[in-house]
PDB file with one MODEL, atoms N, CA, C and O in Angstrom:
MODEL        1
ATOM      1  N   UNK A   1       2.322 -11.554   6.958  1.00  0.00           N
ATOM      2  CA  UNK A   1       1.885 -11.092   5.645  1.00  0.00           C
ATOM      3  C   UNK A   1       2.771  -9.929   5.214  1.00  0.00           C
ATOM      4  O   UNK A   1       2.971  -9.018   6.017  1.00  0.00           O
ATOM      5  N   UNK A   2       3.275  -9.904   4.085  1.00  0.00           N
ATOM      6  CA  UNK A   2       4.086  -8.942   3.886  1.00  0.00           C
ATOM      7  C   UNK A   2       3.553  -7.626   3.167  1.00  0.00           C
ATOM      8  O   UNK A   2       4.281  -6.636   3.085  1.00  0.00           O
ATOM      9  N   UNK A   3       2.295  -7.641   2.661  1.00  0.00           N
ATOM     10  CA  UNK A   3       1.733  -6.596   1.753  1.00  0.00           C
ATOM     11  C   UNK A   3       1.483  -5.408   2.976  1.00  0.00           C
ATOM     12  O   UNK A   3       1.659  -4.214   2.733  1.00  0.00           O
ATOM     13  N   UNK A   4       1.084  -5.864   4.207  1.00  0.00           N
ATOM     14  CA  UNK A   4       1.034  -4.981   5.089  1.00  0.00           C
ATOM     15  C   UNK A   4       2.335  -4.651   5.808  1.00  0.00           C
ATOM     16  O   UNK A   4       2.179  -3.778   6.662  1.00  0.00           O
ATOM     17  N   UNK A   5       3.714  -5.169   5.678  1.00  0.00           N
ATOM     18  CA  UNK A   5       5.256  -5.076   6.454  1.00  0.00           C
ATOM     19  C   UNK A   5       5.090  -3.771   4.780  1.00  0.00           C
ATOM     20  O   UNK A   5       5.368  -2.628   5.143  1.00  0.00           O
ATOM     21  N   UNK A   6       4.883  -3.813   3.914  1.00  0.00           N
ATOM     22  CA  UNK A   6       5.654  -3.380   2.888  1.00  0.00           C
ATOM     23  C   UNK A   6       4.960  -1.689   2.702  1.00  0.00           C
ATOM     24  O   UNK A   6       5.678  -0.695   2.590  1.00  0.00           O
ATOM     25  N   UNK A   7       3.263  -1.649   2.701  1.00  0.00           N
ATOM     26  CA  UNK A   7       2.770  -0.465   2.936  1.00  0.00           C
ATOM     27  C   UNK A   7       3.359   0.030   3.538  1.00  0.00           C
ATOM     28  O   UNK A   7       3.996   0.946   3.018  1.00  0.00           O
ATOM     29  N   UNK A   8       3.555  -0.232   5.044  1.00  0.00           N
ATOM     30  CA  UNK A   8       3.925   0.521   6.166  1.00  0.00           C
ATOM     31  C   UNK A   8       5.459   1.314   5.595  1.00  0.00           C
ATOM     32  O   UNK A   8       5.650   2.518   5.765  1.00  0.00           O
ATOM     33  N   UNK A   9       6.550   0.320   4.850  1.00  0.00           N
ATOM     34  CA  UNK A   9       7.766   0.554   4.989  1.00  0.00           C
ATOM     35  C   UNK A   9       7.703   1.723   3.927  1.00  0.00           C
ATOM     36  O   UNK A   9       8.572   2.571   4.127  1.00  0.00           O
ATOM     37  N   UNK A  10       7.014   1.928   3.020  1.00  0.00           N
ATOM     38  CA  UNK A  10       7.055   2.608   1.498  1.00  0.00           C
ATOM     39  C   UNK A  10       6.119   3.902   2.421  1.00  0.00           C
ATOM     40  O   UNK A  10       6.560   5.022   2.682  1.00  0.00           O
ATOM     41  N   UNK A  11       5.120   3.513   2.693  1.00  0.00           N
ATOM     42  CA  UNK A  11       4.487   4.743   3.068  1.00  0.00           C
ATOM     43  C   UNK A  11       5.479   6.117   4.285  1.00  0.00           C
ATOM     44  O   UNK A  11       5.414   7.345   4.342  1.00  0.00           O
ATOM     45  N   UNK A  12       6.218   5.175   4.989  1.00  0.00           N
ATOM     46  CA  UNK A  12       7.117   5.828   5.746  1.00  0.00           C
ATOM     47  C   UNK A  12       8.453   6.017   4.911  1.00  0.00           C
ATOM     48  O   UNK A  12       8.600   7.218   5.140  1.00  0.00           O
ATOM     49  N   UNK A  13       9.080   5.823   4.442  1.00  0.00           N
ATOM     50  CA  UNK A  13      10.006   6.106   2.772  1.00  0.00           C
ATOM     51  C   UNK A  13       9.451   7.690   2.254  1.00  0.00           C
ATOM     52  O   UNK A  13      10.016   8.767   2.066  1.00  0.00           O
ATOM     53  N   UNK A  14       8.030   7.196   2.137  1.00  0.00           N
ATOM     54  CA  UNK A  14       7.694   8.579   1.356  1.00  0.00           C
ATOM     55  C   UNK A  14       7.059   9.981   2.365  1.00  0.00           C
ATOM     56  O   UNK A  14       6.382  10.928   1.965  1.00  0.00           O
ATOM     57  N   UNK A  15       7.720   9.607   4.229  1.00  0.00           N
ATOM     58  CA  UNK A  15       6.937  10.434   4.836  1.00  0.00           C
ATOM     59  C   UNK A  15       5.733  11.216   4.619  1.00  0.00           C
ATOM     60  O   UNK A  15       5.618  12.440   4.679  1.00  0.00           O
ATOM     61  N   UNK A  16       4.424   9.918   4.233  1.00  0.00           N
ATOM     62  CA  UNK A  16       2.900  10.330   4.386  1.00  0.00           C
ATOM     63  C   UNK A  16       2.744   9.688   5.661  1.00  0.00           C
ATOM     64  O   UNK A  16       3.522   9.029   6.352  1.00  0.00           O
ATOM     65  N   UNK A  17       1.103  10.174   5.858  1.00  0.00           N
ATOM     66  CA  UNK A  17       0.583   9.538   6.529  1.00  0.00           C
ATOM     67  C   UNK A  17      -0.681   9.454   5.898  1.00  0.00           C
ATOM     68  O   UNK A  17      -1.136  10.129   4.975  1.00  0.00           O
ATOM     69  N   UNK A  18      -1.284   8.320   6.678  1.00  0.00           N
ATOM     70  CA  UNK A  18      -2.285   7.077   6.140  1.00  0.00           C
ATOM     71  C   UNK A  18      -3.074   7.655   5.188  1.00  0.00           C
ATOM     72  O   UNK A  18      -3.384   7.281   4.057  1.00  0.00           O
ATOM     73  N   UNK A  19      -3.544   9.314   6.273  1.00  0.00           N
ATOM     74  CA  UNK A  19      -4.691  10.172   5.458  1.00  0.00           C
ATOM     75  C   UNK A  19      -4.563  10.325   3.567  1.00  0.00           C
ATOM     76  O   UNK A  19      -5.212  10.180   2.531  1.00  0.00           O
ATOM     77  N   UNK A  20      -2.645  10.891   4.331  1.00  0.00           N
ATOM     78  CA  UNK A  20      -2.656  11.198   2.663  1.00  0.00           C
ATOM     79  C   UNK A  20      -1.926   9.630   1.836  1.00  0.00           C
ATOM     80  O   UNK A  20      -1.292  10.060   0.873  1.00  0.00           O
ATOM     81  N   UNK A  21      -1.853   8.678   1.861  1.00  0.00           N
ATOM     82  CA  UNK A  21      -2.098   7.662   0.680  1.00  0.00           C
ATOM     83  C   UNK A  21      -3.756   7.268   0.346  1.00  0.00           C
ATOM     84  O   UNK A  21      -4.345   6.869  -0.659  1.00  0.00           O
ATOM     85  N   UNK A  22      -4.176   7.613   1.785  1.00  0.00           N
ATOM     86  CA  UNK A  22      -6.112   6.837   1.248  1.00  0.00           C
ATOM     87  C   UNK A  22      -6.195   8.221   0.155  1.00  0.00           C
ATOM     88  O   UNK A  22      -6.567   8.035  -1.004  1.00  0.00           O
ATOM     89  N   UNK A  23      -5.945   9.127   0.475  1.00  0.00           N
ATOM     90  CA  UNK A  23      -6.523  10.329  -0.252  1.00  0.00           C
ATOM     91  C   UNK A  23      -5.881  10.313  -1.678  1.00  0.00           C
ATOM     92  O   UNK A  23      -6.351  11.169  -2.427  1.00  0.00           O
ATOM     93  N   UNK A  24      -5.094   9.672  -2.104  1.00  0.00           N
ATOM     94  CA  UNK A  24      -3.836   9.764  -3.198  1.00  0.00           C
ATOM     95  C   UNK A  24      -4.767   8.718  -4.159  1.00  0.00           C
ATOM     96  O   UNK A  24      -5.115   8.993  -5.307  1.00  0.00           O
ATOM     97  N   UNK A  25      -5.137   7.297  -3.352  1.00  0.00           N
ATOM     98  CA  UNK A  25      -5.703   6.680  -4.350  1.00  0.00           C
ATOM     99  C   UNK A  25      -7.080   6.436  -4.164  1.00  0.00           C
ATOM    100  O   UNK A  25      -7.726   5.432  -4.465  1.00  0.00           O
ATOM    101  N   UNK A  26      -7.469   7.550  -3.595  1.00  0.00           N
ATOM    102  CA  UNK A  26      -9.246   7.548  -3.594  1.00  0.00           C
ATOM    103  C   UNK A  26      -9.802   6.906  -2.922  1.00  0.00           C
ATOM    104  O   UNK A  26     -10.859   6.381  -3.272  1.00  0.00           O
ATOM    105  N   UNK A  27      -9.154   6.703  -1.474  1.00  0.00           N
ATOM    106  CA  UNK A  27     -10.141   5.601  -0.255  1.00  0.00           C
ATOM    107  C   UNK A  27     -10.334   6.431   0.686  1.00  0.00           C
ATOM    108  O   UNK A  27      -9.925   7.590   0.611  1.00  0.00           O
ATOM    109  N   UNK A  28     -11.100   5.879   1.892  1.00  0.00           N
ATOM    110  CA  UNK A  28     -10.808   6.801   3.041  1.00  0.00           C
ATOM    111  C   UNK A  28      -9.928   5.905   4.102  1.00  0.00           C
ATOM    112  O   UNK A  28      -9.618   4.723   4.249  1.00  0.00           O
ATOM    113  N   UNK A  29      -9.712   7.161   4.751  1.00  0.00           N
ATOM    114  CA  UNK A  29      -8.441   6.168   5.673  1.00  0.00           C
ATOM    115  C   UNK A  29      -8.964   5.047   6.201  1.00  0.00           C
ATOM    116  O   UNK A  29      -8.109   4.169   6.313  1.00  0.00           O
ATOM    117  N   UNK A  30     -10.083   4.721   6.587  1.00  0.00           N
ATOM    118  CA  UNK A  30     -10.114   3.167   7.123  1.00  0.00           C
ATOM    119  C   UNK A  30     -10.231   2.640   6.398  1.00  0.00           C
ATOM    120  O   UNK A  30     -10.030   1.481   6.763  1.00  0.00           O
ATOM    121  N   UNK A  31     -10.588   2.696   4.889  1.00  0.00           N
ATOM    122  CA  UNK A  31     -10.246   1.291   4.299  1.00  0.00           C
ATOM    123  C   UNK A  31      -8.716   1.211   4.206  1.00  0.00           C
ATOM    124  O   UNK A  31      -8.142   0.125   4.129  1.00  0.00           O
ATOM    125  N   UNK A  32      -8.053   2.416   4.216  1.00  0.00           N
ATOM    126  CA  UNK A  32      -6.039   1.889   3.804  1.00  0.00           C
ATOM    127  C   UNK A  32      -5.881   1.468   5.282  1.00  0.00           C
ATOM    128  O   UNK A  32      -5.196   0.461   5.463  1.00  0.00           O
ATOM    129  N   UNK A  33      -6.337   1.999   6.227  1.00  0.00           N
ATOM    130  CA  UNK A  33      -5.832   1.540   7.758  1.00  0.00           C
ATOM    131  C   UNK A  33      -6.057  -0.049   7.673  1.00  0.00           C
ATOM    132  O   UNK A  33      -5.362  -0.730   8.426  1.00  0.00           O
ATOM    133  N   UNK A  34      -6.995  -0.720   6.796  1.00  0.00           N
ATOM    134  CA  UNK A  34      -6.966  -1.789   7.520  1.00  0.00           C
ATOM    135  C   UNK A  34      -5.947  -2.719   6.319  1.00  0.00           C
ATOM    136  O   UNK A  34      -5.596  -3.877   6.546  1.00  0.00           O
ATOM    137  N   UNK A  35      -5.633  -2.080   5.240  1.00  0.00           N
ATOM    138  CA  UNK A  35      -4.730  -2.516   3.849  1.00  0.00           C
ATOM    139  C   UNK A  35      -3.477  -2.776   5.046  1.00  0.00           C
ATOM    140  O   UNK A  35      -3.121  -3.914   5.354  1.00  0.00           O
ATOM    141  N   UNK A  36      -2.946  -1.661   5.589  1.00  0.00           N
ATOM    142  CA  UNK A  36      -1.912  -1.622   6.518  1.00  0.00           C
ATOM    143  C   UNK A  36      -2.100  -2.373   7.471  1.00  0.00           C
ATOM    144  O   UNK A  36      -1.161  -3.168   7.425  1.00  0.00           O
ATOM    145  N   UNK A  37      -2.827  -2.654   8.439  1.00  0.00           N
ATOM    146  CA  UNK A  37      -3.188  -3.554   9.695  1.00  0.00           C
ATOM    147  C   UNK A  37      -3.212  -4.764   9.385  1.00  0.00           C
ATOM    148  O   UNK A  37      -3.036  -5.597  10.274  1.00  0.00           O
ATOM    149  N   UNK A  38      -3.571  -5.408   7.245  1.00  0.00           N
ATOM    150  CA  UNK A  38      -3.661  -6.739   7.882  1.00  0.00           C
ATOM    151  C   UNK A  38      -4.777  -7.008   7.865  1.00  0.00           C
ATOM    152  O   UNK A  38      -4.977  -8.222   7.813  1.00  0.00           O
ATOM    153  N   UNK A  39      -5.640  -6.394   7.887  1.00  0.00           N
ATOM    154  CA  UNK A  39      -6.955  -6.653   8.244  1.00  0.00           C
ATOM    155  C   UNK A  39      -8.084  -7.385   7.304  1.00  0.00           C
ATOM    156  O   UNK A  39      -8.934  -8.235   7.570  1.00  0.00           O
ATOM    157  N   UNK A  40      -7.726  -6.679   6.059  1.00  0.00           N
ATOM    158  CA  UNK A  40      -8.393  -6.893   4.324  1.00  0.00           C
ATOM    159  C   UNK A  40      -7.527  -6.570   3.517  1.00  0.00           C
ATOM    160  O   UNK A  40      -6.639  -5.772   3.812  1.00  0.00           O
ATOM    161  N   UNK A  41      -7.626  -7.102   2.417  1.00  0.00           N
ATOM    162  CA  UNK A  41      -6.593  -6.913   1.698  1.00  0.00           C
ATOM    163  C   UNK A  41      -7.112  -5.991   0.371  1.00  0.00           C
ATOM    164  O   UNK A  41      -8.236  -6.168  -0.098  1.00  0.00           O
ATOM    165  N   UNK A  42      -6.173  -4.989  -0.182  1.00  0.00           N
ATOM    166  CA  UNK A  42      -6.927  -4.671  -1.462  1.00  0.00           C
ATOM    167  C   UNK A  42      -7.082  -5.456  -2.575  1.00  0.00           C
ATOM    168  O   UNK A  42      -6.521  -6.440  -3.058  1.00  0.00           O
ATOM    169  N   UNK A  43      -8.342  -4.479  -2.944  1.00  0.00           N
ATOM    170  CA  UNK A  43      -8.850  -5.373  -5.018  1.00  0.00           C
ATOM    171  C   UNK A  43      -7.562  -4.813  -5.877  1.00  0.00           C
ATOM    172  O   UNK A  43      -6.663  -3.972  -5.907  1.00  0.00           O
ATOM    173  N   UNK A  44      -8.117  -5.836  -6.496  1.00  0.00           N
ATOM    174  CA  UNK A  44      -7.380  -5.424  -7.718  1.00  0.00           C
ATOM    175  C   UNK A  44      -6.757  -3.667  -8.327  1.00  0.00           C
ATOM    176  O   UNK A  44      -5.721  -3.110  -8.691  1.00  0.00           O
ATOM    177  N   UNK A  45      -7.956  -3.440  -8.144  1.00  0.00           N
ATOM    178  CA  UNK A  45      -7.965  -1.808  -8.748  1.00  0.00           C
ATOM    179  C   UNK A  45      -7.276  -1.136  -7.569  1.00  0.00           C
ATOM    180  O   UNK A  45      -6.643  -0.121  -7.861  1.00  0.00           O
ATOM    181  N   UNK A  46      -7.279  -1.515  -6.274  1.00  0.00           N
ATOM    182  CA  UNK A  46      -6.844  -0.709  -4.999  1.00  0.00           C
ATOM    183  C   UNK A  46      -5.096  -0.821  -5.180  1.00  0.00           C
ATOM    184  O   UNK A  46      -4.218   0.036  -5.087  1.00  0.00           O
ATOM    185  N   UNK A  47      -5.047  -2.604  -5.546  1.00  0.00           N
ATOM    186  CA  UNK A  47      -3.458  -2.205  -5.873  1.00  0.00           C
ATOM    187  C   UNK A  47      -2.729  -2.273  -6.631  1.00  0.00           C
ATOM    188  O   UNK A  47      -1.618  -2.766  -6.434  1.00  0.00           O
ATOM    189  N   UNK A  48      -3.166  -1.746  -7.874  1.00  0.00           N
ATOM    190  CA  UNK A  48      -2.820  -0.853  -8.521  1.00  0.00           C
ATOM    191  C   UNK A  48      -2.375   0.462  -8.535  1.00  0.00           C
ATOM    192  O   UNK A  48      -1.337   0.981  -8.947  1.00  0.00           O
ATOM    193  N   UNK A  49      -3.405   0.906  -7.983  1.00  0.00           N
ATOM    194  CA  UNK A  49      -3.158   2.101  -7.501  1.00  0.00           C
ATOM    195  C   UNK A  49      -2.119   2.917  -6.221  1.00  0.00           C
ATOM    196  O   UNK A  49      -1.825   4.062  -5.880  1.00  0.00           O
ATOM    197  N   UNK A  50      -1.755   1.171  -5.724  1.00  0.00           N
ATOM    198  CA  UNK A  50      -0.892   1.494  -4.440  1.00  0.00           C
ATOM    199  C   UNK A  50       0.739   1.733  -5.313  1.00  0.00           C
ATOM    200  O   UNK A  50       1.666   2.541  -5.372  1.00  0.00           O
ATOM    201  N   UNK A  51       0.290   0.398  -5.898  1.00  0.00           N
ATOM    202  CA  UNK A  51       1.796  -0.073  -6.061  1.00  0.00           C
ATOM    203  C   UNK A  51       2.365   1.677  -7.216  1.00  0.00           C
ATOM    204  O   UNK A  51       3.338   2.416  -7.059  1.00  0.00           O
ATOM    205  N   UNK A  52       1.403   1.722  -8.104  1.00  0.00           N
ATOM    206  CA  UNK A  52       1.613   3.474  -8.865  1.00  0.00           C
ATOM    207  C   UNK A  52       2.165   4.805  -7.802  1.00  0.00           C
ATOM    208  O   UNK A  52       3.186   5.487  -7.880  1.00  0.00           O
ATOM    209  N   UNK A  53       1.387   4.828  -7.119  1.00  0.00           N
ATOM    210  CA  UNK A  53       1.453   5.834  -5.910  1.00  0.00           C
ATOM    211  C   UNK A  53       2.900   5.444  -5.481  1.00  0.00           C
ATOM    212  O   UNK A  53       3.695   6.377  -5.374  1.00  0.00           O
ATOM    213  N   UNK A  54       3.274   4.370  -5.260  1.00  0.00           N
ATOM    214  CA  UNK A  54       4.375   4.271  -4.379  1.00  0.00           C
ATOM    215  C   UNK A  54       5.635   3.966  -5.297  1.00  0.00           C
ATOM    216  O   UNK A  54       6.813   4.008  -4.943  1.00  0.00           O
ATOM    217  N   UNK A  55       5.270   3.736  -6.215  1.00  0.00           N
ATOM    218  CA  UNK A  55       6.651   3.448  -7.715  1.00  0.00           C
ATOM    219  C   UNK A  55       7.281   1.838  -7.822  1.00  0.00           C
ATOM    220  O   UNK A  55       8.223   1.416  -8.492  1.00  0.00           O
ATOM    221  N   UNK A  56       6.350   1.129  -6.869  1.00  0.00           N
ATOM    222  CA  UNK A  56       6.586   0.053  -7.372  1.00  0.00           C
ATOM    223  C   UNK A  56       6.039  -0.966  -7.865  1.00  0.00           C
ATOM    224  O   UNK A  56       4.882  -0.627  -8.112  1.00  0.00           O
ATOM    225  N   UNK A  57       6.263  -2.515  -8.290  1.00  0.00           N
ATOM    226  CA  UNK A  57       5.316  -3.288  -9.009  1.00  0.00           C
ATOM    227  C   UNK A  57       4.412  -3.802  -7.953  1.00  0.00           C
ATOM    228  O   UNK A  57       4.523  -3.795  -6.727  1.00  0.00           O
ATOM    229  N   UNK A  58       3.310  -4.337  -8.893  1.00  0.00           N
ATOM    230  CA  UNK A  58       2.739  -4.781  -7.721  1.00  0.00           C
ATOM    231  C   UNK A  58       3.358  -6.350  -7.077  1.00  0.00           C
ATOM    232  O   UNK A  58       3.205  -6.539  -5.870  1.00  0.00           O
ATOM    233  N   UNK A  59       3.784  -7.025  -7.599  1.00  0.00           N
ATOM    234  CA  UNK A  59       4.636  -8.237  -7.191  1.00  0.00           C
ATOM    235  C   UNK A  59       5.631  -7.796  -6.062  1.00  0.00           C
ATOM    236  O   UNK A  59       6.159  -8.541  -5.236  1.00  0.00           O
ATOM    237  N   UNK A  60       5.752  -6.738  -6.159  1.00  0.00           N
ATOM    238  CA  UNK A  60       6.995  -6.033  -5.054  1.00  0.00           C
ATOM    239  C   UNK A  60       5.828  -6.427  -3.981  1.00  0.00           C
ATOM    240  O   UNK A  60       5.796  -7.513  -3.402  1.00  0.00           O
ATOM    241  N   UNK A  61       4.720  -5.207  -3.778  1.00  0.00           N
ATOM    242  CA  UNK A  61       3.709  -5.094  -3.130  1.00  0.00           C
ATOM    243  C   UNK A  61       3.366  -5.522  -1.896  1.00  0.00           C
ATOM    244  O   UNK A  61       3.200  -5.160  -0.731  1.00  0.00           O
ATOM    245  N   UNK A  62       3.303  -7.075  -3.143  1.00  0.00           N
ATOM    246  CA  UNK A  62       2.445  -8.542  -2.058  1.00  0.00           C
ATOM    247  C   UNK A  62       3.376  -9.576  -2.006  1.00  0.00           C
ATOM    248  O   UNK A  62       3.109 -10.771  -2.139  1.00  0.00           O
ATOM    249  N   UNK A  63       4.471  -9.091  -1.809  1.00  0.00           N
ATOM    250  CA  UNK A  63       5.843 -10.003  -1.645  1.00  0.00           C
ATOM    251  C   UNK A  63       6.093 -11.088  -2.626  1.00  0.00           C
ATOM    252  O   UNK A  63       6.689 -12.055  -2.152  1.00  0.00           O
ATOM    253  N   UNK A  64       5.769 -11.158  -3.913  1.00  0.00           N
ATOM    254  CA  UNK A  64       6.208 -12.442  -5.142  1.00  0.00           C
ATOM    255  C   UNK A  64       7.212 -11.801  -5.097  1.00  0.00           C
ATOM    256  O   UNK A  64       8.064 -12.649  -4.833  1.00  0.00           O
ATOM    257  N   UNK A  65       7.911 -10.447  -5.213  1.00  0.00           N
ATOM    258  CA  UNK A  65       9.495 -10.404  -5.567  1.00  0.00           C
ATOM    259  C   UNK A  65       9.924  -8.967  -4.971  1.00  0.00           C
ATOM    260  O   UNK A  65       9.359  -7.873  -4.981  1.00  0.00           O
ATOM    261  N   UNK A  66      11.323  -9.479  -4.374  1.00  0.00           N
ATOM    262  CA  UNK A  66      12.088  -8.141  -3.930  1.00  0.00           C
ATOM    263  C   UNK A  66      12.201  -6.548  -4.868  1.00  0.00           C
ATOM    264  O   UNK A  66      12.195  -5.422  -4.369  1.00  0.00           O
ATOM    265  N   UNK A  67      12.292  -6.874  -6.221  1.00  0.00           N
ATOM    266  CA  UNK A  67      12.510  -5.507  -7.030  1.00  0.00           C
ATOM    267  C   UNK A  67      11.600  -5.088  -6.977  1.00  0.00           C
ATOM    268  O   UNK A  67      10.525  -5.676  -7.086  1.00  0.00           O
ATOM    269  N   UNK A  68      11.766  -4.037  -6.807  1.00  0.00           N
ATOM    270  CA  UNK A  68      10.782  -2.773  -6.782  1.00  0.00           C
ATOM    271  C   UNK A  68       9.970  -2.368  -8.339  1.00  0.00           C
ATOM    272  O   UNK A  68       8.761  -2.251  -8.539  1.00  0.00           O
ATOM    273  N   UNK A  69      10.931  -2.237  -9.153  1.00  0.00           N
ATOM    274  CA  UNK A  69      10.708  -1.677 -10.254  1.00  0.00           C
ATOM    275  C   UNK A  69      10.675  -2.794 -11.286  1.00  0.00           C
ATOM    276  O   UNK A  69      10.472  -2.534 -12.471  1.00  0.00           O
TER     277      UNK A  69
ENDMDL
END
């Protein structure tokens, strides 16, 4: 699954950690721990808010397309 290869890679890009992206878009870390793990995937509204936080589309995101922007 790539939405979780791609968190991981952007979130480490922007040297956070987990705490501070759950905290950026209003989750607590276990719900982003498991966005990252793979585990569940976010709503709608969650990624949104990822793909904003991190500067890219959300199609980047969830792997429909390489560009970022």
């Amino acid at each position: 699954m790539l939405l979780k290869e791609r968190l991981r890679e952007l979130r480490k890009e922007k040297k956070e950690t987990q705490v501070q992206v759950a905290e950026a878009i209003g989750i607590v870390e276990q719900h982003y721990q498991k966005f990252e793990g793979g585990v569940n995937l976010p709503n709608l509204e969650n990624a949104w808010k990822l793909a904003d936080h991190f500067g890219v589309t959300i199609d980047y995101l969830v792997g429909r397309s390489d560009q970022r922007g």
